[in-house]
Coordinates of C-alpha atoms and ligand atoms in Angstrom, one line a residue:
Chain Z
M171 CA -7.8 -6.8 52.8
A172 CA -9.2 -4.5 50.6
L173 CA -10.1 -5.5 46.9
L174 CA -7.6 -2.5 45.6
E175 CA -4.7 -1.3 47.5
I176 CA -2.7 1.7 46.3
D177 CA 0.5 2.3 48.2
D178 CA 2.4 5.5 47.8
I179 CA 2.5 5.8 44.1
H180 CA 4.2 8.3 42.2
V181 CA 3.4 8.9 38.4
F182 CA 5.0 11.2 36.0
Y183 CA 4.6 12.3 32.5
D184 CA 8.2 12.8 31.1
N185 CA 9.4 14.9 34.0
I186 CA 6.1 16.3 35.3
Q187 CA 5.1 14.7 38.2
A188 CA 1.3 14.2 38.5
L189 CA 0.9 12.0 41.4
K190 CA 3.1 12.6 44.6
G191 CA 2.5 9.7 46.6
I192 CA -1.0 8.5 46.7
S193 CA -2.4 5.8 49.0
L194 CA -6.0 4.6 48.8
D195 CA -7.9 1.4 49.4
V196 CA -11.1 0.3 47.6
E197 CA -13.0 -2.4 49.8
A198 CA -14.9 -4.9 48.1
N199 CA -18.6 -4.2 47.0
R200 CA -18.4 -0.4 48.0
I201 CA -18.6 2.5 45.9
V202 CA -15.5 4.7 46.5
T203 CA -15.1 8.3 44.7
L204 CA -12.2 10.5 44.0
V205 CA -13.0 14.1 43.8
G206 CA -11.0 17.1 43.0
G207 CA -10.6 20.0 40.6
N208 CA -9.3 20.0 37.2
G209 CA -5.8 18.6 36.7
A210 CA -5.6 17.4 40.3
G211 CA -4.7 13.7 39.1
K212 CA -7.8 12.0 39.2
S213 CA -7.7 10.3 35.8
T214 CA -3.9 9.8 36.1
T215 CA -4.6 7.7 39.4
L216 CA -7.3 5.5 37.1
R217 CA -4.9 5.1 34.2
A218 CA -2.0 4.0 36.6
I219 CA -4.4 1.5 38.2
S220 CA -5.6 0.0 34.7
G221 CA -2.0 -0.3 33.3
L222 CA -2.0 2.6 30.8
L223 CA 0.6 4.3 33.0
H224 CA 3.3 2.9 35.2
P225 CA 4.0 4.3 38.6
R226 CA 7.8 5.1 39.0
Q227 CA 7.6 4.3 42.6
G228 CA 5.0 2.6 44.9
A229 CA 2.8 -0.5 44.3
I230 CA -0.8 -1.1 43.4
R231 CA -2.4 -4.5 44.5
Y232 CA -5.8 -6.0 43.2
D233 CA -7.1 -8.8 45.0
G234 CA -3.6 -9.2 46.5
R235 CA -1.5 -9.3 43.5
P236 CA 0.8 -6.6 42.5
L237 CA 0.0 -5.3 39.2
A238 CA 3.5 -4.0 38.4
G239 CA 4.5 -5.0 34.9
L240 CA 1.3 -6.2 33.5
G241 CA -0.1 -4.7 30.6
A242 CA -3.5 -2.8 30.3
H243 CA -4.9 -6.0 28.5
D244 CA -3.8 -8.3 31.3
I245 CA -5.3 -6.2 34.0
A246 CA -8.6 -5.9 32.2
A247 CA -8.8 -9.8 31.7
M248 CA -8.3 -9.9 35.6
G249 CA -11.8 -8.3 35.8
L250 CA -10.3 -4.7 36.5
V251 CA -12.0 -2.7 34.0
H252 CA -11.6 1.0 33.4
V253 CA -14.5 3.1 31.6
P254 CA -12.1 5.9 30.4
E255 CA -12.7 9.8 30.4
G256 CA -14.7 10.9 27.4
R257 CA -16.1 7.4 27.0
R258 CA -13.9 6.3 24.0
I259 CA -16.3 3.9 22.5
F260 CA -15.6 2.6 19.3
G261 CA -17.5 4.9 17.2
R262 CA -17.2 3.3 13.8
L263 CA -18.2 -0.1 15.1
T264 CA -22.0 -1.0 15.8
V265 CA -23.2 -0.9 19.2
D266 CA -23.4 -4.9 18.9
E267 CA -19.7 -4.9 18.1
N268 CA -18.9 -2.6 21.0
L269 CA -20.6 -5.0 23.3
L270 CA -18.7 -8.0 21.6
M271 CA -15.4 -6.1 22.2
G272 CA -16.2 -5.8 25.9
A273 CA -16.5 -9.2 26.2
F274 CA -13.1 -9.7 24.3
T275 CA -11.4 -11.8 27.1
R276 CA -14.3 -14.2 27.5
R277 CA -14.7 -17.5 25.5
D278 CA -18.3 -18.6 27.1
R279 CA -20.5 -17.8 24.2
K280 CA -23.7 -18.7 26.2
A281 CA -23.1 -16.5 28.9
I282 CA -22.0 -13.8 26.8
A283 CA -25.3 -13.8 25.0
E284 CA -26.9 -13.9 28.4
D285 CA -25.1 -10.8 29.4
K286 CA -25.8 -8.8 26.5
E287 CA -29.5 -9.6 27.3
R288 CA -29.2 -8.3 30.4
M289 CA -27.3 -5.2 29.3
M290 CA -30.4 -4.3 26.8
T291 CA -32.8 -4.9 30.0
L292 CA -30.8 -2.3 31.7
F293 CA -30.5 0.0 28.9
P294 CA -33.5 -0.9 26.8
R295 CA -32.6 2.0 24.3
L296 CA -29.5 0.0 23.3
R297 CA -31.6 -2.7 21.8
E298 CA -33.3 -0.8 19.2
R299 CA -29.8 0.6 18.1
L300 CA -27.8 -2.6 18.3
R301 CA -27.0 -2.4 14.7
Q302 CA -26.3 1.2 14.4
V303 CA -22.8 2.6 14.4
A304 CA -22.0 3.7 17.7
G305 CA -20.6 7.1 16.8
T306 CA -24.1 8.2 15.8
L307 CA -25.6 7.9 19.1
S308 CA -26.3 10.9 21.6
G309 CA -24.2 11.5 24.5
G310 CA -26.3 9.8 26.8
E311 CA -26.6 6.8 24.6
Q312 CA -22.9 6.7 24.4
Q313 CA -22.5 6.8 28.1
M314 CA -24.7 3.7 28.2
V315 CA -22.6 1.9 25.6
A316 CA -19.5 2.8 27.4
T317 CA -21.1 1.4 30.7
A318 CA -22.6 -1.7 29.0
R319 CA -19.4 -2.6 27.2
A320 CA -17.4 -2.5 30.4
M321 CA -20.0 -4.6 32.0
M322 CA -19.6 -7.2 29.3
A323 CA -16.4 -8.0 30.8
R324 CA -18.0 -9.2 34.0
P325 CA -15.8 -6.9 36.1
R326 CA -15.3 -7.2 39.9
L327 CA -14.0 -3.8 40.0
L328 CA -15.2 -0.9 37.7
L329 CA -13.1 2.4 37.2
M330 CA -15.1 5.0 35.9
D331 CA -13.9 8.4 34.9
E332 CA -16.4 11.3 34.8
P333 CA -19.3 9.3 33.5
S334 CA -21.6 12.2 34.0
M335 CA -19.4 14.6 31.7
G336 CA -21.2 16.5 29.2
L337 CA -24.6 15.1 30.0
A338 CA -28.1 16.9 30.6
P339 CA -28.8 17.1 34.3
M340 CA -31.8 14.4 33.8
V341 CA -29.3 12.0 32.1
V342 CA -26.9 12.5 34.8
E343 CA -29.3 11.6 37.5
Q344 CA -29.8 8.3 35.3
V345 CA -26.1 7.6 35.4
F346 CA -25.8 7.7 39.1
E347 CA -28.7 5.5 39.5
T348 CA -27.1 3.0 37.0
I349 CA -23.9 3.2 39.1
Q350 CA -25.8 2.1 42.2
A351 CA -27.6 -0.7 40.3
I352 CA -24.3 -2.0 39.0
N353 CA -22.9 -1.9 42.5
A354 CA -25.9 -3.6 44.0
Q355 CA -25.1 -6.5 41.7
G356 CA -21.8 -6.9 43.5
V357 CA -19.6 -4.7 41.4
T358 CA -17.0 -2.5 43.3
I359 CA -17.0 0.9 41.9
L360 CA -14.2 3.5 41.9
L361 CA -15.8 6.7 40.6
V362 CA -14.0 9.7 39.6
E363 CA -16.1 12.9 39.2
Q364 CA -16.2 16.7 39.1
N365 CA -19.8 16.4 40.2
A366 CA -18.5 16.1 43.8
L367 CA -21.7 16.6 45.6
M368 CA -23.6 13.6 43.7
A369 CA -20.5 11.4 43.8
L370 CA -20.1 11.9 47.6
T371 CA -23.9 11.2 47.9
I372 CA -23.8 7.8 46.6
A373 CA -20.2 6.8 47.7
D374 CA -19.4 4.9 50.9
Q375 CA -16.0 6.3 50.9
G376 CA -14.6 9.3 49.4
Y377 CA -11.0 10.7 48.6
V378 CA -10.3 14.6 47.9
L379 CA -7.3 14.9 45.6
E380 CA -5.4 18.3 45.1
S381 CA -2.4 18.7 42.7
G382 CA -1.4 15.0 42.8
E383 CA -2.2 14.5 46.6
I384 CA -4.6 13.3 48.5
V385 CA -5.6 16.1 51.1
L386 CA -8.9 14.6 52.7
S387 CA -10.5 11.3 53.2
G388 CA -13.6 9.8 54.8
P389 CA -16.9 8.4 54.5
G390 CA -18.9 10.2 51.8
R391 CA -21.5 11.8 54.1
D392 CA -18.7 13.4 56.3
L393 CA -17.0 14.9 53.4
I394 CA -20.2 16.5 52.1
D395 CA -20.4 18.2 55.5
D396 CA -16.8 19.0 55.7
E397 CA -16.3 22.7 55.7
R398 CA -13.3 22.6 53.5
V399 CA -14.9 20.4 51.0
R400 CA -18.0 22.5 50.9
Q401 CA -15.9 25.7 50.1
A402 CA -13.6 24.2 47.5
Y403 CA -16.1 21.7 45.6
L404 CA -19.8 22.2 46.7
G405 CA -19.9 26.2 46.3
Chain D
M88 CA -14.4 24.5 19.0
S89 CA -15.8 26.1 15.9
A90 CA -13.2 28.1 14.1
S91 CA -15.5 30.4 12.2
S92 CA -15.5 34.1 13.3
P93 CA -18.8 36.2 13.4
A94 CA -19.3 37.7 10.1
V95 CA -17.9 41.0 9.5
A96 CA -20.0 43.0 7.0
L97 CA -17.7 44.0 4.2
P98 CA -18.9 46.0 1.2
S99 CA -17.3 43.8 -1.5
A100 CA -19.3 40.9 -3.3
P101 CA -18.6 37.3 -2.0
W102 CA -16.9 36.3 -5.3
L103 CA -14.5 39.5 -5.0
K104 CA -13.9 38.4 -1.4
A105 CA -12.8 34.8 -2.7
L106 CA -10.7 36.5 -5.4
K107 CA -8.8 38.6 -2.9
R108 CA -8.0 35.7 -0.6
L109 CA -6.3 33.7 -3.6
N110 CA -2.6 33.4 -3.4
A111 CA 0.2 32.1 -5.5
V112 CA -0.2 28.6 -4.5
D113 CA -4.0 28.5 -5.2
I114 CA -3.2 29.8 -8.6
V115 CA -0.7 27.3 -9.5
L116 CA -2.9 24.4 -8.1
W117 CA -5.8 25.7 -10.3
A118 CA -3.5 25.8 -13.2
L119 CA -2.6 22.2 -12.5
R120 CA -6.0 21.2 -12.2
I121 CA -7.2 22.6 -15.5
A122 CA -3.9 21.4 -17.3
V123 CA -4.6 18.0 -16.3
L124 CA -8.4 18.4 -17.4
L125 CA -7.3 19.7 -20.5
V126 CA -5.1 16.9 -21.3
I127 CA -7.9 14.4 -20.4
V128 CA -10.7 16.2 -22.4
A129 CA -8.3 17.1 -25.6
G130 CA -7.0 13.4 -25.5
T131 CA -10.4 12.0 -25.2
I132 CA -11.7 14.0 -28.0
G133 CA -8.7 13.4 -30.2
C134 CA -8.8 9.7 -29.6
V135 CA -12.5 9.6 -30.6
V136 CA -11.9 11.6 -33.5
K137 CA -8.9 9.5 -34.9
G138 CA -10.6 6.4 -34.0
R139 CA -7.4 4.3 -33.8
Y140 CA -8.7 1.4 -31.7
T141 CA -11.1 -0.9 -32.4
A142 CA -13.7 -2.3 -30.0
A143 CA -11.7 -5.4 -29.3
Q144 CA -8.6 -3.1 -28.3
W145 CA -10.8 -1.2 -25.9
V146 CA -12.3 -4.6 -24.3
D147 CA -8.3 -5.6 -23.9
F148 CA -7.5 -2.3 -22.1
V149 CA -10.3 -2.7 -19.9
V150 CA -9.9 -6.2 -18.9
F151 CA -6.1 -5.9 -18.5
G152 CA -7.0 -2.8 -16.2
L153 CA -9.2 -4.8 -13.9
T154 CA -6.6 -7.5 -13.8
I155 CA -3.7 -5.5 -12.7
G156 CA -6.4 -3.5 -10.8
S157 CA -7.3 -6.4 -8.8
I158 CA -3.5 -7.1 -8.0
Y159 CA -2.9 -3.5 -6.6
A160 CA -6.2 -3.7 -4.6
Q161 CA -4.9 -6.8 -3.0
I162 CA -1.5 -5.0 -2.3
A163 CA -3.4 -1.9 -1.1
L164 CA -5.2 -3.7 1.4
G165 CA -2.0 -4.5 3.2
Y166 CA -1.0 -0.8 3.3
T167 CA -4.3 0.3 4.5
M168 CA -4.6 -2.1 7.3
V169 CA -1.2 -1.6 8.6
Y170 CA -1.6 2.2 8.5
G171 CA -5.0 1.7 10.2
V172 CA -3.6 -0.2 13.5
L173 CA -0.1 1.4 13.4
R174 CA -0.4 4.8 11.7
L175 CA 2.7 3.6 10.0
I176 CA 3.2 3.6 6.0
N177 CA 4.9 0.1 5.7
F178 CA 7.2 1.1 2.8
A179 CA 8.4 -2.7 2.7
H180 CA 5.1 -3.9 1.7
G181 CA 6.0 -4.2 -1.9
D182 CA 9.0 -6.1 -1.1
F183 CA 6.7 -8.5 0.8
V184 CA 4.8 -9.0 -2.6
M185 CA 8.4 -9.6 -4.0
T186 CA 9.4 -12.3 -1.6
G187 CA 5.8 -14.1 -2.3
A188 CA 6.4 -14.1 -6.0
F189 CA 10.0 -15.6 -5.6
A190 CA 8.8 -18.3 -3.3
G191 CA 6.0 -19.1 -5.9
Y192 CA 8.7 -19.2 -8.6
F193 CA 10.6 -21.9 -6.9
I194 CA 7.9 -24.1 -6.6
A195 CA 6.2 -23.3 -9.9
V196 CA 9.3 -24.0 -12.0
P197 CA 9.7 -27.9 -10.6
L198 CA 5.9 -28.3 -10.9
D199 CA 6.1 -27.0 -14.6
Q200 CA 8.9 -29.1 -15.6
S201 CA 7.4 -32.1 -14.1
G202 CA 4.1 -31.4 -16.1
F203 CA 2.2 -31.2 -13.0
L204 CA 1.3 -27.5 -13.3
Q205 CA -0.2 -28.4 -16.6
R206 CA -2.1 -31.4 -15.5
Q207 CA -3.5 -30.4 -12.2
P208 CA -3.9 -26.8 -12.5
V209 CA -6.0 -26.4 -9.3
L210 CA -3.7 -28.2 -7.0
A211 CA -0.3 -26.7 -8.6
M212 CA -1.9 -23.2 -8.3
A213 CA -3.0 -24.0 -4.5
A214 CA 0.6 -25.2 -3.7
I215 CA 2.4 -22.2 -5.4
L216 CA -0.1 -20.0 -3.6
V217 CA 0.3 -21.7 -0.1
V218 CA 4.1 -21.4 -0.4
A219 CA 4.0 -17.7 -1.3
I220 CA 1.5 -16.8 1.4
A221 CA 3.7 -18.7 4.0
T222 CA 6.8 -17.0 2.7
S223 CA 5.6 -13.2 2.7
T224 CA 3.7 -13.7 5.9
S225 CA 7.0 -14.9 7.5
V226 CA 8.7 -12.0 6.3
A227 CA 6.0 -9.6 7.3
L228 CA 5.7 -11.0 10.7
L229 CA 10.1 -10.9 11.1
T230 CA 9.7 -7.3 9.8
E231 CA 7.0 -6.2 12.5
R232 CA 8.8 -8.1 15.2
I233 CA 12.4 -7.1 14.6
A234 CA 12.1 -3.5 12.7
Y235 CA 8.7 -2.0 13.7
R236 CA 8.0 -3.0 17.2
P237 CA 11.0 -1.2 18.6
F238 CA 9.4 1.9 17.0
R239 CA 6.0 1.3 18.3
R240 CA 5.8 4.5 20.6
V241 CA 8.3 6.6 18.5
T242 CA 6.6 9.4 16.7
G243 CA 8.0 11.4 13.8
L244 CA 9.9 10.1 10.6
A245 CA 12.0 7.5 12.3
P246 CA 9.5 4.5 11.9
L247 CA 9.0 5.5 8.1
I248 CA 12.7 5.6 7.5
C249 CA 13.2 2.3 9.0
A250 CA 10.5 1.0 6.7
I251 CA 12.5 2.2 3.9
G252 CA 15.6 0.7 5.2
V253 CA 13.6 -2.7 5.5
S254 CA 12.5 -2.2 1.9
F255 CA 16.1 -1.9 0.6
F256 CA 17.2 -4.8 3.0
L257 CA 14.7 -7.1 1.4
Q258 CA 15.5 -6.3 -2.1
Q259 CA 19.4 -6.4 -1.6
T260 CA 18.9 -9.8 0.2
F261 CA 17.1 -11.5 -2.6
R262 CA 19.4 -10.0 -5.2
G263 CA 22.3 -11.5 -3.1
M264 CA 20.6 -14.8 -2.9
F265 CA 19.1 -15.2 -6.4
G266 CA 21.1 -12.6 -8.5
S267 CA 19.8 -9.6 -10.2
A268 CA 18.9 -11.3 -13.4
V269 CA 15.1 -11.6 -14.4
K270 CA 13.8 -15.1 -14.3
S271 CA 10.8 -16.0 -16.3
Y272 CA 7.9 -17.6 -14.8
P273 CA 6.4 -20.7 -16.1
E274 CA 3.3 -20.1 -18.4
P275 CA 1.3 -23.4 -18.8
Q276 CA -1.0 -23.7 -21.8
W277 CA -4.0 -23.5 -20.0
Q278 CA -3.4 -19.7 -18.9
R279 CA -2.7 -19.0 -22.5
A280 CA -6.1 -19.8 -24.0
A281 CA -8.8 -17.4 -23.9
F282 CA -12.5 -17.2 -23.2
N283 CA -14.9 -15.9 -25.6
V284 CA -17.1 -13.2 -24.0
F285 CA -19.9 -11.6 -26.1
G286 CA -17.7 -12.2 -29.1
F287 CA -14.6 -10.8 -27.4
N288 CA -11.6 -12.8 -26.9
V289 CA -10.4 -12.3 -23.1
P290 CA -7.3 -13.9 -21.9
R291 CA -8.0 -16.9 -19.6
I292 CA -5.3 -15.7 -17.2
D293 CA -7.1 -12.3 -16.6
V294 CA -10.4 -14.0 -15.8
I295 CA -8.9 -16.3 -13.6
L296 CA -6.7 -13.6 -11.6
I297 CA -9.6 -11.2 -11.4
A298 CA -12.0 -14.2 -10.0
L299 CA -9.4 -15.2 -7.6
A300 CA -8.6 -11.8 -6.5
L301 CA -12.3 -11.0 -5.7
L302 CA -12.7 -14.3 -3.7
F303 CA -9.4 -13.5 -1.6
M304 CA -10.8 -10.0 -0.9
L305 CA -14.3 -11.2 -0.2
A306 CA -12.6 -13.6 2.3
L307 CA -10.6 -10.9 3.8
Y308 CA -13.6 -8.7 4.2
L309 CA -15.4 -11.3 6.0
I310 CA -12.5 -11.9 8.4
V311 CA -12.3 -8.3 9.1
H312 CA -16.1 -7.8 9.6
R313 CA -17.4 -11.2 10.9
T314 CA -14.7 -12.5 13.2
R315 CA -13.8 -11.5 16.7
M316 CA -10.0 -10.8 15.7
G317 CA -11.2 -8.8 12.8
T318 CA -13.6 -6.5 15.0
A319 CA -10.8 -6.2 17.4
M320 CA -8.5 -5.1 14.6
R321 CA -11.1 -2.4 13.7
A322 CA -11.3 -1.4 17.4
V323 CA -7.7 -1.0 17.7
A324 CA -7.3 1.0 14.4
E325 CA -10.1 3.5 16.0
D326 CA -8.8 3.7 19.7
A327 CA -5.9 1.3 20.7
E328 CA -5.7 2.5 24.3
A329 CA -9.5 2.0 24.6
A330 CA -9.2 -1.6 23.0
A331 CA -6.4 -2.5 25.5
L332 CA -8.7 -1.4 28.2
M333 CA -11.2 -4.0 26.9
G334 CA -8.8 -6.8 27.4
I335 CA -7.5 -6.7 23.8
D336 CA -3.8 -7.5 23.6
V337 CA -2.8 -4.9 20.9
N338 CA 0.3 -6.5 20.1
K339 CA -1.7 -9.5 19.0
V340 CA -3.9 -7.6 16.9
I341 CA -0.8 -5.9 15.0
V342 CA 0.6 -9.3 14.4
F343 CA -2.8 -10.5 13.0
T344 CA -2.9 -7.4 10.8
F345 CA 0.6 -8.3 9.5
I346 CA -0.5 -11.9 8.7
L347 CA -3.6 -10.8 6.6
G348 CA -1.6 -8.1 4.9
G349 CA 1.5 -10.7 4.4
A350 CA -0.9 -13.1 2.8
M351 CA -2.5 -10.7 0.3
A352 CA 0.9 -9.5 -0.4
G353 CA 2.0 -13.2 -1.2
I354 CA -1.2 -14.0 -3.3
A355 CA -0.6 -10.7 -5.1
G356 CA 3.2 -11.5 -5.8
V357 CA 2.1 -14.8 -7.7
F358 CA -0.7 -13.2 -9.7
Y359 CA 1.7 -10.3 -10.4
A360 CA 4.5 -12.8 -11.8
F361 CA 1.7 -14.8 -13.6
L362 CA 0.6 -11.7 -15.4
Y363 CA 4.1 -10.4 -16.3
K364 CA 5.8 -13.8 -16.4
Q365 CA 8.7 -12.7 -14.7
V366 CA 10.5 -12.2 -11.1
Y367 CA 13.5 -10.3 -10.0
F368 CA 14.6 -8.4 -6.9
F369 CA 13.1 -5.1 -7.6
M370 CA 9.8 -6.1 -9.0
G371 CA 8.0 -5.3 -5.7
F372 CA 8.8 -1.7 -5.8
T373 CA 6.5 -0.4 -8.7
P374 CA 3.3 -2.1 -7.8
G375 CA 4.2 -1.4 -4.3
I376 CA 4.1 2.2 -4.7
K377 CA 1.2 2.3 -7.1
A378 CA -0.7 0.1 -4.5
F379 CA 0.1 2.7 -1.9
G380 CA -1.1 5.4 -4.1
A381 CA -4.3 3.3 -4.5
A382 CA -4.7 2.9 -0.7
V383 CA -4.3 6.8 -0.6
L384 CA -6.6 7.5 -3.4
G385 CA -9.3 5.1 -1.6
G386 CA -8.8 6.7 1.6
I387 CA -5.8 5.2 3.6
G388 CA -7.3 3.1 6.7
S389 CA -10.3 2.3 4.6
I390 CA -10.5 -1.3 3.3
P391 CA -13.2 -0.8 0.7
G392 CA -11.3 2.3 -0.2
A393 CA -8.2 0.2 -0.9
M394 CA -10.0 -2.2 -3.3
L395 CA -11.9 0.8 -5.0
G396 CA -8.6 2.7 -5.3
G397 CA -6.8 -0.5 -6.6
F398 CA -9.4 -1.1 -9.5
F399 CA -9.4 2.5 -10.1
L400 CA -5.9 3.1 -10.5
G401 CA -5.5 -0.1 -12.8
L402 CA -8.0 0.9 -15.2
V403 CA -6.7 4.5 -15.4
E404 CA -3.2 3.4 -16.0
S405 CA -4.5 0.8 -18.7
V406 CA -7.1 2.7 -20.6
G407 CA -5.5 6.1 -19.9
P408 CA -2.6 5.8 -22.3
A409 CA -4.8 5.0 -25.4
L410 CA -7.7 7.5 -24.3
F411 CA -5.7 10.5 -23.1
L412 CA -2.3 10.6 -24.4
D413 CA -2.8 8.8 -27.9
G414 CA -5.5 11.6 -28.7
I415 CA -2.9 14.4 -28.0
G416 CA -0.5 13.0 -30.5
I417 CA 2.0 11.5 -28.1
T418 CA 3.6 8.5 -29.9
A419 CA 4.0 5.1 -27.8
P420 CA 1.9 6.0 -24.9
Y421 CA 2.0 2.8 -23.2
Q422 CA 5.6 3.8 -22.0
L423 CA 4.1 6.5 -20.3
R424 CA 1.4 4.3 -18.3
D425 CA 3.4 4.8 -14.9
L426 CA 3.3 8.4 -15.6
I427 CA -0.4 8.5 -15.6
A428 CA -0.3 6.4 -12.4
F429 CA 2.1 8.6 -10.7
T430 CA 0.4 12.0 -11.8
L431 CA -2.9 10.5 -10.4
L432 CA -1.2 9.8 -7.0
I433 CA 0.3 13.1 -6.9
M434 CA -2.9 14.7 -7.9
V435 CA -4.6 12.7 -5.1
L436 CA -2.1 13.9 -2.5
I437 CA -2.6 17.5 -3.4
F438 CA -6.2 17.8 -3.8
R439 CA -7.6 15.1 -1.9
P440 CA -5.5 13.8 1.0
H441 CA -8.2 12.0 2.7
G442 CA -8.9 10.0 -0.5
L443 CA -12.3 9.0 -1.6
L444 CA -13.6 7.1 1.4
G445 CA -11.1 7.8 4.5
E446 CA -9.5 9.9 6.8
R447 CA -6.8 12.3 6.1
L448 CA -3.2 11.0 5.9
S449 CA -1.5 12.9 8.5
K450 CA 0.2 12.9 11.8
K451 CA -0.5 10.2 14.4
R452 CA -3.5 10.6 16.5
A453 CA -2.7 11.6 20.1
Ligands
ATP214 N1 -0.5 13.2 28.7 C1 0.1 14.2 29.7 N2 1.2 14.9 29.3 C2 1.6 15.7 30.3 N3 0.9 16.0 31.5 C3 -0.1 15.6 31.5 C4 -0.9 14.5 30.7 N4 -2.0 14.1 31.1 C5 -2.1 14.9 32.2 N5 -1.1 15.7 32.5 C6 -0.8 16.5 33.7 O1 -1.1 15.8 34.9 C7 -2.0 16.4 35.8 C8 -3.1 15.6 36.2 O2 -4.0 15.3 35.1 P1 -5.3 14.4 35.1 O3 -5.8 14.3 34.0 O4 -5.0 13.2 35.8 O5 -6.3 15.6 35.9 P2 -7.9 15.3 36.3 O6 -7.9 15.3 37.7 O7 -8.3 14.2 35.7 O8 -8.4 16.7 35.5 P3 -9.8 16.6 34.9 O9 -10.9 16.8 35.9 O10 -9.7 17.9 34.2 O11 -10.0 15.7 34.0 C9 -2.5 17.7 35.1 O12 -1.6 18.8 35.6 C10 -2.2 17.5 33.7 O13 -1.7 18.6 33.1
MG215 MG1 -9.4 13.6 34.3

């Protein structure tokens, strides 16, 4: 059984149908990526998984449990954590407070302090900026805060929506390395990217989304070699 | 994206360009600014020249301004926090103040008659405050649950109109239960005495109310900035959706916000009643609307802004009549103190809608 199973979900914004029956599986400990052009429905898929949107039809199961009817905060508390598009860190809170909010559902103060220490080892730049208001950080640093904040929840499954957006090529490289490092620690990753080549390179499994439907899927390597993917997304 | 267009070379001087862009509304607004400024300057000069007030009187004005200002500040905090998390102007907040004052009244009167209020001021005041806080917090929570939660995802004017409805409902309910007559609050002996500060007599009640208000506001500040729920409240105020993704139950945070706001309203209600020595069903309206003005003045959504705005408004309306209005020859200027307060509110809304420290009072963020 896969950690996350999505079974034929249909999602609407009022009367506009954004997802037209999507099914996909995320196996535990893997990196799975969802690629596709603007408006394909990638973010919508993640928002449906994390409970920000509710499918009109179809089912989502996490660790065997159906998620229907649960609020976003309930789902986050189950270890399914979503780093939304645009990072959405709390810009008026300090970096430290952002990390604290990531651990909101946890009570074990000691373990939280240890995890914070781990995050500052993973992102040494955050250590110097702990008391700084997060909105004043650079884009790359804000991405670090967003990732560290999500990791403070001790996720089992991390949904990441375009973590490389708006970052310089060097920094993008680091972001992908971080994702692999997190995955190596046993966190399953569902990654949405416009940067299809890099995403497919690190992914075990890939899905290609086009206007609300999955048009292709397979191991990341195979998709990179696929003629249709090459033409549409890799240039 | 930047809205600035590339500079087009025009032959005219910059000031001429600015003049051309001026329209009728701008001219009226400038006239308004100048008129208010003239009243203030002329009034102040007139006041100084006439020298009608003694130093002791000025001290009275300032102390009273700080006292009423500290009450406005506490009420304003409720407006600003609820606006922060819900983007809703809780029009009924002034009536939460009234419910607190009433509840305090019903415990203060027997305590006064038995002599307990006189003998044990600290215990008696604590009891009055606890009852007032419990009452206005309960009213705030019921209002949130019954009247505001169904409107959570509704945009537009409906939630605001609902809040106005709640305000009328609370006023008329209290009128129905306790009549429309003004009831006088007890005034124990220890409140009437005065402290001597640098040779000036300062009413003891004023000093007590200011000190307690500062204490409660400090407590609130620490809760909002040092506790987990307080931090969650600031996170929700900034981005409720991102907060939910972190496992924060937004409903619980909203309830928490109404508890804090309700408690401050209850305290303010008791203080207001002890200051003016009376309660009646409509008493929450004026301080409520003024405190809302104070919150806007400080920048709605900003907690330090609400405190600053409250004290500023209190001072202006207390010192203003003597300083500005008496000087330009207006008789009985004290009856116009509300005029000064509301003129200030209108001026803020026109010229500085985002207040001194805060964000723009505007549509809900997407
Ligand atoms: N709030 C909304 N209201 C109405 N339609 C929306 C809303 N959000 C997204 N859509 C529509 O749903 C479709 C899918 O959008 P989605 O944001 O999931 O795309 P995406 O694949 O994440 O695109 P991008 O790469 O640009 O982020 C688009 O056609 C979009 O216009
Ligand atoms: Mg997207």
